[in-house]
């Protein structure tokens, strides 16, 4: 395979300082690689050097980089209609996408609102909940990440830096504990029972059910540390919402579209939300997000009280339709489950030999290696050094968690067994080099 196109070899692979200075310094950078092209789970820089991408652009490229069917759909749609604003006209891609999505979301969530980013979709879900119930309160969970816009940031507690300096935040948000057994140093079911008790307590001490619109939760904490709660916890939250008449909003922005080895992570616990939030893996890299809810609930959202210029963009919807086809036809959800088991197995073997890895956990291809000890002694220094060692050896991995002491493994769902083995080999080498 020719990795560098003729005439492109002069392009620098690393941005020189003057160019980098023209980008706002608010962006942190894992690398300053200038990627020329990408295919599957591989990024290729302008010198032809290949990198295994186990970040998927933060969980977006589930079908792999530049899947030919997605690229063809984008090209075809771009030649027909780039933008048909949905308050003004309709177009086939958005109509077909809404129909296609009803086959993958829980039965009854048959009405969709489209936006561009995860944060926007979270905001839409919360605005819908507030208007439909007439109540202000939103319950979120410790360690959650829901986005960077002002309301989404106010719902986010995964790291103080996301909120610091932006006060006042949007009022009406209260925070319940999320079952993170490793951090508490407790057994999983015991942690879940504690958190459910605290949630009930919060509803008699901080926000009464009569003034609470919804409970908003990630089925697996993403940015907050790739924390997998016991299924009993999510079922308990659902039961409490039904009992007290609260809406349940599931944020599947990072867990959706096959990531956890099921189409949506809610399938593991068998819970059914009132509102499902999705983005990231939805359109293989084009900006698109959505919320799904029953028509009866969407009908309580007054016409004109929400909207947006670009939501449901024609090219992004065409990419999403192709993405759904690829996930189905190539069995990528099953591949995520199988490759995820292999990855968990290999990393667990490593962890048994290296006490610096405190826990390996995850579902499907959403896997974490946490550095530190159970009960609260995080080790971000080792995590960062290993992450850097991996980059130097050609493997891109992100960290997460409040202390950045968790390395997250989130390759495209097309990843092969050989790529998993190679990635773990690189990780082991990088780990051995950090002493
Ligand atoms: N919700 C979750 C669970 C996320 O992981 C993210 C992004 O990482 C968001 C919301 C925000 O998505 P976006 O960055 O597209 O606004």
Coordinates of C-alpha atoms and ligand atoms in Angstrom, one line a residue:
X1 CA 0.0 0.0 0.0
X2 CA 1.4 3.4 -1.0
X3 CA 1.3 5.4 2.2
X4 CA 2.5 8.8 1.0
X5 CA 0.9 10.3 -2.1
X6 CA 3.4 11.7 -4.7
X7 CA 4.0 15.4 -4.0
X8 CA 2.9 15.1 -0.4
X9 CA 6.1 14.0 1.2
X10 CA 7.2 17.6 1.9
X11 CA 4.2 18.1 4.2
X12 CA 5.5 18.2 7.8
X13 CA 4.2 15.5 10.0
X14 CA 4.6 17.6 13.1
X15 CA 3.1 21.1 13.2
X16 CA 5.8 23.8 13.5
X17 CA 5.4 26.3 16.4
X18 CA 4.1 29.3 14.4
X19 CA 1.3 27.2 12.9
X20 CA 0.4 25.8 16.3
X21 CA 0.3 29.2 17.7
X22 CA -2.5 30.2 15.4
X23 CA -4.7 27.6 17.2
X24 CA -6.3 28.7 20.5
X25 CA -4.1 27.3 23.3
X26 CA -7.3 26.1 25.1
X27 CA -6.9 22.9 23.1
X28 CA -4.8 20.3 24.9
X29 CA -2.8 18.1 22.5
X30 CA -1.9 14.4 22.9
X31 CA 0.3 14.8 19.8
X32 CA 0.9 17.4 17.2
X33 CA 1.0 14.8 14.4
X34 CA -0.4 16.1 11.1
X35 CA -2.4 13.2 9.8
X36 CA -2.4 12.8 6.0
X37 CA -4.9 10.0 5.7
X38 CA -6.4 7.2 7.7
X39 CA -7.9 3.7 7.1
X40 CA -9.6 1.3 9.5
X41 CA -7.7 1.6 12.8
X42 CA -4.6 3.2 11.3
X43 CA -3.6 6.8 11.0
X44 CA -0.8 7.7 8.5
X45 CA 1.2 10.9 8.8
X46 CA 2.8 12.8 5.9
X47 CA 6.1 10.9 6.3
X48 CA 4.2 7.6 5.9
X49 CA 4.6 6.6 9.5
X50 CA 1.6 4.6 10.7
X51 CA -0.1 4.8 14.1
X52 CA -2.5 2.4 15.6
X53 CA -5.5 4.6 16.6
X54 CA -7.0 3.2 19.8
X55 CA -8.7 6.5 20.4
X56 CA -11.2 6.5 17.5
X57 CA -11.1 10.3 17.7
X58 CA -12.7 10.0 21.1
X59 CA -15.1 7.1 20.3
X60 CA -16.3 8.4 16.9
X61 CA -14.9 6.3 14.1
X62 CA -16.6 3.0 15.1
X63 CA -16.8 1.8 11.4
X64 CA -13.0 2.6 11.1
X65 CA -11.5 5.6 9.4
X66 CA -12.8 6.4 6.0
X67 CA -14.9 3.3 5.5
X68 CA -15.5 3.1 1.8
X69 CA -19.3 2.8 2.1
X70 CA -19.5 5.9 4.4
X71 CA -17.2 7.9 2.1
X72 CA -19.2 6.9 -1.0
X73 CA -22.5 8.0 0.8
X74 CA -21.0 11.3 1.7
X75 CA -19.7 11.9 -1.8
X76 CA -23.0 11.0 -3.3
X77 CA -25.1 13.2 -1.0
X78 CA -22.6 16.1 -1.2
X79 CA -23.3 16.2 -5.0
X80 CA -27.1 16.4 -4.4
X81 CA -27.7 18.6 -1.4
X82 CA -25.3 19.8 1.2
X83 CA -27.7 21.7 3.4
X84 CA -31.5 21.7 3.5
X85 CA -32.5 23.5 6.7
X86 CA -35.2 21.5 8.5
X87 CA -37.4 24.4 9.4
X88 CA -37.6 25.3 5.7
X89 CA -37.5 22.0 3.8
X90 CA -37.2 18.2 4.3
X91 CA -34.8 15.8 2.7
X92 CA -34.6 12.0 2.2
X93 CA -31.5 11.3 4.4
X94 CA -33.1 12.7 7.6
X95 CA -36.4 10.9 6.9
X96 CA -34.7 7.6 6.1
X97 CA -32.4 8.0 9.1
X98 CA -35.3 8.5 11.5
X99 CA -36.9 5.3 10.2
X100 CA -33.7 3.4 10.3
X101 CA -32.9 4.4 13.9
X102 CA -36.3 3.0 15.2
X103 CA -34.8 -0.4 14.4
X104 CA -31.9 0.0 16.8
X105 CA -33.3 2.1 19.7
X106 CA -35.7 0.5 22.3
X107 CA -39.3 0.0 21.1
X108 CA -41.4 3.1 21.7
X109 CA -38.6 5.7 21.3
X110 CA -39.9 6.4 17.9
X111 CA -39.5 10.2 17.5
X112 CA -36.2 12.0 16.9
X113 CA -34.7 15.4 17.2
X114 CA -31.3 15.9 15.5
X115 CA -28.4 18.2 16.4
X116 CA -24.7 18.3 15.7
X117 CA -22.7 17.4 18.9
X118 CA -23.2 15.4 22.0
X119 CA -23.4 18.5 24.2
X120 CA -26.2 19.9 22.0
X121 CA -28.1 16.6 22.2
X122 CA -27.8 16.5 26.0
X123 CA -29.1 20.1 26.2
X124 CA -32.0 19.1 23.9
X125 CA -32.9 16.2 26.2
X126 CA -32.8 18.4 29.4
X127 CA -34.7 21.2 27.7
X128 CA -37.4 18.7 26.6
X129 CA -37.6 17.2 30.1
X130 CA -38.0 20.7 31.7
X131 CA -40.6 21.8 29.2
X132 CA -42.6 18.5 29.2
X133 CA -42.7 18.2 33.0
X134 CA -42.7 21.9 34.0
X135 CA -40.1 21.0 36.7
X136 CA -36.6 22.4 36.9
X137 CA -34.6 19.8 38.8
X138 CA -32.1 17.5 37.0
X139 CA -30.2 14.7 38.9
X140 CA -26.8 13.9 37.5
X141 CA -24.0 11.6 38.8
X142 CA -20.6 12.1 40.3
X143 CA -18.0 11.8 37.6
X144 CA -20.3 12.3 34.6
X145 CA -19.3 14.1 31.5
X146 CA -22.1 15.6 29.4
X147 CA -20.3 18.2 27.3
X148 CA -18.8 21.7 27.2
X149 CA -21.6 24.1 26.5
X150 CA -22.9 26.1 29.5
X151 CA -25.8 23.8 30.5
X152 CA -23.9 20.6 29.6
X153 CA -20.9 21.8 31.6
X154 CA -23.3 22.5 34.6
X155 CA -24.3 18.8 34.4
X156 CA -20.7 17.7 34.2
X157 CA -18.6 16.6 37.3
X158 CA -15.8 14.5 35.8
X159 CA -13.1 17.1 36.4
X160 CA -13.0 20.5 38.1
X161 CA -11.2 22.1 35.2
X162 CA -14.3 21.8 33.0
X163 CA -16.3 24.1 35.4
X164 CA -13.6 26.2 37.0
X165 CA -13.9 29.9 36.2
X166 CA -17.3 29.7 34.5
X167 CA -19.5 30.4 37.5
X168 CA -22.4 30.9 37.8
X169 CA -23.4 27.5 36.4
X170 CA -27.0 26.7 35.4
X171 CA -29.1 26.1 38.6
X172 CA -31.3 23.2 39.3
X173 CA -28.7 20.5 39.0
X174 CA -28.0 18.1 41.9
X175 CA -25.3 15.4 42.0
X176 CA -25.7 11.8 43.2
X177 CA -22.9 9.3 43.7
X178 CA -22.1 6.8 40.9
X179 CA -21.0 3.3 41.8
X180 CA -17.3 3.3 41.2
X181 CA -16.3 0.2 43.3
X182 CA -12.5 0.5 42.7
X183 CA -12.4 4.1 43.9
X184 CA -14.5 3.4 47.0
X185 CA -12.6 0.2 47.6
X186 CA -15.9 -1.7 48.0
X187 CA -17.5 -4.7 46.5
X188 CA -19.6 -3.9 43.3
X189 CA -23.1 -4.8 44.5
X190 CA -22.5 -3.2 47.9
X191 CA -21.4 0.0 46.1
X192 CA -24.5 -0.1 43.9
X193 CA -26.8 -0.5 47.0
X194 CA -25.0 2.5 48.7
X195 CA -25.5 4.7 45.7
X196 CA -29.2 3.8 45.3
X197 CA -29.8 4.6 48.9
X198 CA -28.0 7.9 48.5
X199 CA -30.1 8.7 45.4
X200 CA -33.3 8.1 47.4
X201 CA -31.9 10.2 50.3
X202 CA -31.1 13.1 47.9
X203 CA -34.8 13.1 46.7
X204 CA -35.9 13.8 50.3
X205 CA -33.1 16.2 51.2
X206 CA -32.1 18.2 48.1
X207 CA -34.7 18.1 45.4
X208 CA -38.2 16.7 45.9
X209 CA -39.7 14.5 43.1
X210 CA -42.3 17.3 42.6
X211 CA -39.6 19.7 41.5
X212 CA -37.4 17.1 39.6
X213 CA -37.8 16.7 35.9
X214 CA -35.3 13.9 35.2
X215 CA -32.4 11.7 36.1
X216 CA -29.6 12.0 33.6
X217 CA -27.0 9.2 33.5
X218 CA -24.3 7.6 31.5
X219 CA -24.7 3.8 31.5
X220 CA -20.9 3.5 31.7
X221 CA -18.9 6.6 32.9
X222 CA -16.8 7.7 29.9
X223 CA -14.6 10.7 30.6
X224 CA -15.1 10.1 34.3
X225 CA -13.0 6.9 34.2
X226 CA -14.6 4.1 32.1
X227 CA -16.5 2.9 35.2
X228 CA -19.0 0.1 34.6
X229 CA -21.7 0.1 37.2
X230 CA -23.4 -3.2 38.2
X231 CA -26.6 -3.8 36.1
X232 CA -28.6 -3.8 39.3
X233 CA -27.7 -0.1 39.7
X234 CA -29.2 1.0 36.4
X235 CA -32.2 -1.2 37.0
X236 CA -32.6 0.4 40.4
X237 CA -32.4 3.9 38.9
X238 CA -35.0 3.0 36.3
X239 CA -37.3 1.6 39.0
X240 CA -37.0 4.7 41.1
X241 CA -37.8 7.0 38.1
X242 CA -41.0 4.9 37.4
X243 CA -42.0 5.0 41.0
X244 CA -41.5 8.7 41.5
X245 CA -42.6 9.9 38.0
X246 CA -39.2 11.2 36.9
X247 CA -38.0 11.0 33.4
X248 CA -34.9 8.8 32.8
X249 CA -32.4 10.3 30.3
X250 CA -29.6 7.9 29.2
X251 CA -26.5 9.6 27.7
X252 CA -25.2 7.0 25.3
X253 CA -23.0 9.6 23.4
X254 CA -19.9 7.5 24.0
X255 CA -21.4 4.1 24.6
X256 CA -23.7 3.9 21.6
X257 CA -23.4 2.4 18.1
X258 CA -21.9 -0.9 19.1
X259 CA -19.1 0.4 21.3
X260 CA -19.8 -1.9 24.3
X261 CA -20.6 -5.0 22.3
X262 CA -24.3 -4.3 22.2
X263 CA -25.9 -1.7 20.0
X264 CA -26.6 0.5 23.0
X265 CA -25.2 -0.1 26.5
X266 CA -28.7 0.0 28.0
X267 CA -29.2 -3.5 26.5
X268 CA -26.7 -5.0 29.1
X269 CA -29.0 -4.1 32.0
X270 CA -32.2 -4.2 30.0
X271 CA -33.3 -0.7 30.9
X272 CA -35.5 1.6 28.8
X273 CA -35.1 5.3 29.1
X274 CA -37.6 8.0 28.4
X275 CA -35.0 9.9 26.4
X276 CA -32.0 8.4 24.7
X277 CA -29.1 10.7 23.8
X278 CA -26.7 9.6 21.0
X279 CA -23.8 11.2 19.0
X280 CA -20.1 10.2 18.3
X281 CA -20.3 6.8 16.6
X282 CA -23.5 7.8 14.8
X283 CA -22.1 9.2 11.6
X284 CA -18.5 7.9 11.5
X285 CA -16.9 11.3 11.9
X286 CA -19.4 13.8 10.5
X287 CA -21.0 16.0 13.2
X288 CA -24.4 14.5 14.0
X289 CA -26.3 13.8 17.3
X290 CA -29.9 13.0 18.2
X291 CA -32.3 12.3 21.0
X292 CA -35.0 9.7 20.7
X293 CA -38.2 9.7 22.8
X294 CA -41.8 8.5 22.6
X295 CA -44.0 10.7 20.3
X296 CA -46.2 11.4 23.3
X297 CA -43.3 13.0 25.2
X298 CA -42.0 14.9 22.2
X299 CA -45.5 16.2 21.7
X300 CA -45.1 18.1 25.0
X301 CA -42.2 20.2 23.6
X302 CA -43.8 23.3 22.2
X303 CA -43.3 24.1 18.6
X304 CA -40.4 26.5 18.1
X305 CA -39.1 26.2 21.7
X306 CA -36.0 24.4 20.4
X307 CA -34.1 24.1 17.1
X308 CA -30.9 24.8 15.3
X309 CA -29.5 25.7 11.9
X310 CA -27.6 22.6 11.1
X311 CA -29.2 19.8 13.0
X312 CA -30.0 16.8 10.8
X313 CA -27.6 18.0 8.1
X314 CA -28.2 16.0 4.8
X315 CA -24.6 14.8 4.4
X316 CA -24.2 13.9 8.0
X317 CA -27.5 11.9 7.9
X318 CA -26.3 10.1 4.7
X319 CA -23.1 9.2 6.6
X320 CA -25.2 7.9 9.5
X321 CA -27.4 5.8 7.2
X322 CA -24.2 4.2 5.7
X323 CA -22.8 3.8 9.2
X324 CA -25.9 1.8 10.3
X325 CA -25.5 -0.4 7.2
X326 CA -21.9 -1.1 7.8
X327 CA -22.4 -1.9 11.5
X328 CA -25.1 -4.4 10.5
X329 CA -23.6 -5.9 7.4
X330 CA -20.1 -6.4 8.8
X331 CA -21.2 -7.7 12.2
X332 CA -19.3 -4.9 14.0
X333 CA -21.3 -5.1 17.2
X334 CA -20.4 -8.7 17.6
X335 CA -16.8 -7.9 16.6
X336 CA -16.7 -5.3 19.4
X337 CA -17.8 -7.9 21.9
X338 CA -15.3 -10.5 20.7
X339 CA -12.4 -8.1 20.4
X340 CA -13.3 -6.6 23.7
X341 CA -13.1 -9.9 25.4
X342 CA -9.7 -10.5 23.9
X343 CA -8.5 -7.1 25.0
X344 CA -9.8 -7.5 28.5
X345 CA -8.2 -10.9 28.7
X346 CA -4.7 -9.7 27.5
X347 CA -4.7 -6.7 29.7
X348 CA -5.9 -8.7 32.8
X349 CA -2.9 -11.1 32.2
X350 CA -0.6 -8.1 32.2
X351 CA -2.2 -6.6 35.3
X352 CA -1.6 -9.9 37.2
X353 CA 2.1 -9.4 36.6
X354 CA 2.3 -5.7 37.2
X355 CA 0.9 -4.3 40.5
X356 CA 0.9 -0.7 39.0
X357 CA -2.2 -1.6 37.1
X358 CA -4.9 -1.6 39.8
X359 CA -7.9 -2.6 37.7
X360 CA -8.8 -3.7 34.2
X361 CA -12.5 -3.2 33.4
X362 CA -14.8 -2.5 30.6
X363 CA -17.5 -3.7 28.2
X364 CA -16.9 -4.5 24.5
X365 CA -14.3 -2.1 23.1
X366 CA -14.7 0.4 26.0
X367 CA -11.9 -0.8 28.2
X368 CA -9.9 0.8 31.0
X369 CA -6.6 0.1 32.7
X370 CA -6.6 2.1 35.9
X371 CA -3.2 2.9 37.5
X372 CA -3.2 3.1 41.3
X373 CA -4.6 1.2 44.3
X374 CA -8.2 0.4 45.2
X375 CA -9.7 2.8 47.7
X376 CA -8.2 6.0 46.4
X377 CA -4.5 6.1 45.6
X378 CA -4.4 7.1 41.9
X379 CA -1.1 7.0 39.9
X380 CA -1.4 9.5 37.1
X381 CA 2.4 9.7 36.6
X382 CA 2.7 6.1 35.4
X383 CA -0.4 6.4 33.3
X384 CA 1.0 9.5 31.5
X385 CA 4.5 8.0 31.1
X386 CA 3.0 4.8 29.6
X387 CA 0.7 6.8 27.3
X388 CA 3.7 8.8 26.0
X389 CA 5.7 5.6 25.6
X390 CA 2.9 4.2 23.5
X391 CA 2.7 7.3 21.3
X392 CA 6.5 7.0 20.7
X393 CA 6.0 3.4 19.7
X394 CA 3.1 4.2 17.3
X395 CA 0.0 3.5 19.4
X396 CA -2.4 6.3 20.3
X397 CA -4.3 5.9 23.6
X398 CA -6.3 8.5 25.7
X399 CA -6.5 8.8 29.4
X400 CA -9.6 9.6 31.5
X401 CA -10.7 9.7 35.1
X402 CA -10.6 12.7 37.5
X403 CA -6.8 12.2 38.0
X404 CA -6.0 11.1 34.4
X405 CA -4.8 7.9 35.9
X406 CA -7.0 5.7 33.6
X407 CA -5.8 4.7 30.1
X408 CA -8.9 4.1 27.9
X409 CA -8.9 1.6 25.1
X410 CA -11.4 2.6 22.5
X411 CA -10.3 1.3 19.0
X412 CA -12.6 1.4 16.0
X413 CA -15.0 -1.6 16.0
X414 CA -13.3 -3.0 12.8
X415 CA -10.1 -3.6 14.8
X416 CA -8.6 -7.0 14.1
X417 CA -7.2 -9.6 16.6
X418 CA -3.7 -8.9 15.2
X419 CA -4.1 -5.2 15.9
X420 CA -5.3 -5.9 19.5
X421 CA -2.2 -8.2 20.1
X422 CA 0.1 -5.5 18.7
X423 CA -1.4 -2.8 20.8
X424 CA -1.1 -4.8 24.0
X425 CA 2.5 -5.7 23.1
X426 CA 3.4 -2.0 22.6
X427 CA 1.6 -1.1 25.9
X428 CA 3.6 -3.8 27.7
X429 CA 6.9 -2.5 26.3
X430 CA 6.0 1.0 27.3
X431 CA 5.0 -0.1 30.7
X432 CA 8.3 -2.1 31.2
X433 CA 10.2 1.0 30.2
X434 CA 8.6 3.1 32.9
X435 CA 10.3 2.3 36.3
Ligands
LIG1 N1 -21.8 12.9 26.7 C1 -20.8 12.0 26.8 C2 -21.1 10.7 27.5 C3 -19.6 12.2 26.2 O1 -18.6 11.3 26.3 C4 -19.4 13.4 25.5 C5 -18.1 13.7 24.9 O2 -17.1 13.1 25.1 C6 -20.4 14.3 25.4 C7 -21.6 14.0 26.0 C8 -20.3 15.6 24.7 O3 -20.2 15.4 23.3 P1 -19.6 16.5 22.3 O4 -18.1 16.6 22.6 O5 -19.8 15.9 20.9 O6 -20.3 17.7 22.6

